[in-house]
Amino acid sequence: MSYCRQEGKDRIIFATKEDHETPSSAELVADDPDDPYEEQGLILPNGDINWNCPCLGGMASGPCGEQFKSAFSCFHYSTEEIKGSDCVDQFRAMQECMQKYPDLYPQEDENDEKSSKDLEAASVEASAAKEEKESS
């Protein structure tokens, strides 16, 4: 015999084997494309960033979440010729924050060291290109 009880905000339902043998009578509701809780992917239909997208792996809510959001937003909305070249400071702040939490944000191993240096060099080049463009 199944029963239900309330404990504070929680509702506890005990079901029997017979309850589980009966097919569900629940009806599915048609998807609402404007439902803010529906997974829409990384970019929402209105062009905003979906910070709840599982593809971000929780980066937006970790200890460096604000720095991540700032850097990612800057890159997403960047209109520079070299996309994101105006976001070097935000990415640097995010990287500095992540270095404070090595357990949560592990550093690359030695095999990735070269790609990290290449990325850093590209960032410096983009920053220099931006400064050169502004001084012209």
CSV table of C-alpha atoms in Angstrom, one decimal:
chain,number,residue,atom,x,y,z
A,1,MET,CA,0.0,0.0,0.0
A,2,SER,CA,1.5,3.3,-1.1
A,3,TYR,CA,1.3,6.5,0.9
A,4,CYS,CA,2.6,10.0,1.1
A,5,ARG,CA,3.7,12.3,3.9
A,6,GLN,CA,5.0,15.8,4.3
A,7,GLU,CA,8.2,16.7,6.2
A,8,GLY,CA,8.7,20.4,6.1
A,9,LYS,CA,9.1,21.5,2.5
A,10,ASP,CA,9.7,17.8,1.3
A,11,ARG,CA,6.9,15.5,0.2
A,12,ILE,CA,7.9,11.8,0.6
A,13,ILE,CA,6.1,9.3,-1.5
A,14,PHE,CA,6.3,5.6,-0.8
A,15,ALA,CA,5.3,3.4,-3.7
A,16,THR,CA,4.6,-0.3,-3.9
A,17,LYS,CA,5.7,-2.8,-6.6
A,18,GLU,CA,2.1,-2.7,-7.9
A,19,ASP,CA,2.3,1.1,-8.2
A,20,HIS,CA,5.3,0.7,-10.5
A,21,GLU,CA,3.7,-2.0,-12.6
A,22,THR,CA,0.9,0.3,-13.7
A,23,PRO,CA,1.7,2.4,-16.8
A,24,SER,CA,2.0,6.1,-16.3
A,25,SER,CA,-0.9,8.3,-17.2
A,26,ALA,CA,1.2,11.5,-17.4
A,27,GLU,CA,0.7,13.6,-20.5
A,28,LEU,CA,3.6,15.4,-22.1
A,29,VAL,CA,3.2,19.1,-22.6
A,30,ALA,CA,4.4,20.6,-25.9
A,31,ASP,CA,7.8,22.3,-25.7
A,32,ASP,CA,7.6,26.0,-25.3
A,33,PRO,CA,10.6,27.6,-27.3
A,34,ASP,CA,10.4,30.7,-25.0
A,35,ASP,CA,10.6,28.6,-21.8
A,36,PRO,CA,13.6,30.1,-19.9
A,37,TYR,CA,14.2,26.8,-18.1
A,38,GLU,CA,14.3,24.7,-21.2
A,39,GLU,CA,17.8,23.9,-22.4
A,40,GLN,CA,18.4,26.0,-25.4
A,41,GLY,CA,22.1,25.4,-25.9
A,42,LEU,CA,24.8,27.9,-25.3
A,43,ILE,CA,23.1,30.8,-27.1
A,44,LEU,CA,19.5,31.6,-26.4
A,45,PRO,CA,17.1,32.5,-29.3
A,46,ASN,CA,17.4,36.2,-28.4
A,47,GLY,CA,21.2,36.0,-28.7
A,48,ASP,CA,22.0,36.1,-25.0
A,49,ILE,CA,24.3,33.6,-23.4
A,50,ASN,CA,22.7,30.7,-21.6
A,51,TRP,CA,24.7,30.6,-18.4
A,52,ASN,CA,22.8,27.4,-17.3
A,53,CYS,CA,24.0,25.4,-20.4
A,54,PRO,CA,25.6,22.1,-19.3
A,55,CYS,CA,28.2,22.7,-22.0
A,56,LEU,CA,29.9,25.3,-19.8
A,57,GLY,CA,30.7,22.6,-17.2
A,58,GLY,CA,29.7,24.8,-14.2
A,59,MET,CA,32.4,27.4,-15.1
A,60,ALA,CA,29.8,30.2,-14.7
A,61,SER,CA,29.1,29.3,-11.1
A,62,GLY,CA,32.5,28.3,-9.7
A,63,PRO,CA,34.7,30.6,-7.6
A,64,CYS,CA,35.9,32.3,-10.8
A,65,GLY,CA,32.4,32.4,-12.3
A,66,GLU,CA,32.2,36.2,-12.5
A,67,GLN,CA,35.6,36.4,-14.2
A,68,PHE,CA,34.5,33.7,-16.6
A,69,LYS,CA,31.2,35.4,-17.4
A,70,SER,CA,33.0,38.7,-18.0
A,71,ALA,CA,35.6,37.2,-20.3
A,72,PHE,CA,33.1,35.0,-22.2
A,73,SER,CA,30.6,37.8,-22.5
A,74,CYS,CA,33.3,40.1,-23.8
A,75,PHE,CA,34.3,37.6,-26.4
A,76,HIS,CA,30.7,36.7,-27.4
A,77,TYR,CA,29.7,40.3,-28.0
A,78,SER,CA,33.1,41.4,-29.4
A,79,THR,CA,32.9,43.3,-32.7
A,80,GLU,CA,36.6,43.7,-33.2
A,81,GLU,CA,38.2,42.6,-36.4
A,82,ILE,CA,40.1,40.0,-34.5
A,83,LYS,CA,37.2,38.7,-32.4
A,84,GLY,CA,38.0,39.0,-28.7
A,85,SER,CA,41.1,41.1,-29.1
A,86,ASP,CA,39.4,43.6,-26.9
A,87,CYS,CA,39.0,41.0,-24.1
A,88,VAL,CA,42.6,40.3,-23.1
A,89,ASP,CA,42.3,41.9,-19.7
A,90,GLN,CA,39.1,39.9,-18.8
A,91,PHE,CA,40.8,36.7,-19.9
A,92,ARG,CA,43.9,37.5,-17.9
A,93,ALA,CA,41.8,38.2,-14.8
A,94,MET,CA,40.0,34.8,-15.3
A,95,GLN,CA,43.3,33.0,-15.7
A,96,GLU,CA,44.7,34.7,-12.5
A,97,CYS,CA,41.6,33.6,-10.6
A,98,MET,CA,41.8,30.1,-11.8
A,99,GLN,CA,45.5,29.8,-10.7
A,100,LYS,CA,44.3,30.5,-7.1
A,101,TYR,CA,42.2,27.3,-7.3
A,102,PRO,CA,44.5,24.6,-8.8
A,103,ASP,CA,42.3,21.8,-7.4
A,104,LEU,CA,39.3,23.0,-9.3
A,105,TYR,CA,41.1,24.3,-12.4
A,106,PRO,CA,44.1,22.0,-13.0
A,107,GLN,CA,46.9,23.4,-15.1
A,108,GLU,CA,48.0,21.8,-18.3
A,109,ASP,CA,50.5,19.1,-18.3
A,110,GLU,CA,53.9,19.5,-20.0
A,111,ASN,CA,52.5,18.2,-23.3
A,112,ASP,CA,50.1,21.2,-23.4
A,113,GLU,CA,52.7,23.7,-22.4
A,114,LYS,CA,53.5,24.6,-26.0
A,115,SER,CA,49.9,25.2,-26.9
A,116,SER,CA,49.5,27.3,-23.8
A,117,LYS,CA,52.5,29.5,-24.8
A,118,ASP,CA,51.1,29.7,-28.4
A,119,LEU,CA,47.7,30.9,-27.0
A,120,GLU,CA,49.5,33.4,-24.8
A,121,ALA,CA,51.5,34.7,-27.7
A,122,ALA,CA,48.4,35.0,-29.8
A,123,SER,CA,46.8,37.0,-27.0
A,124,VAL,CA,49.7,39.3,-26.9
A,125,GLU,CA,49.7,39.7,-30.7
A,126,ALA,CA,46.0,40.5,-30.6
A,127,SER,CA,46.5,43.1,-27.9
A,128,ALA,CA,49.4,44.7,-29.9
A,129,ALA,CA,47.3,44.7,-33.1
A,130,LYS,CA,44.5,46.5,-31.2
A,131,GLU,CA,46.9,49.1,-29.8
A,132,GLU,CA,48.5,49.6,-33.3
A,133,LYS,CA,45.0,50.0,-34.8
A,134,GLU,CA,44.0,52.6,-32.2
A,135,SER,CA,47.1,54.7,-32.6
A,136,SER,CA,46.6,54.9,-36.4
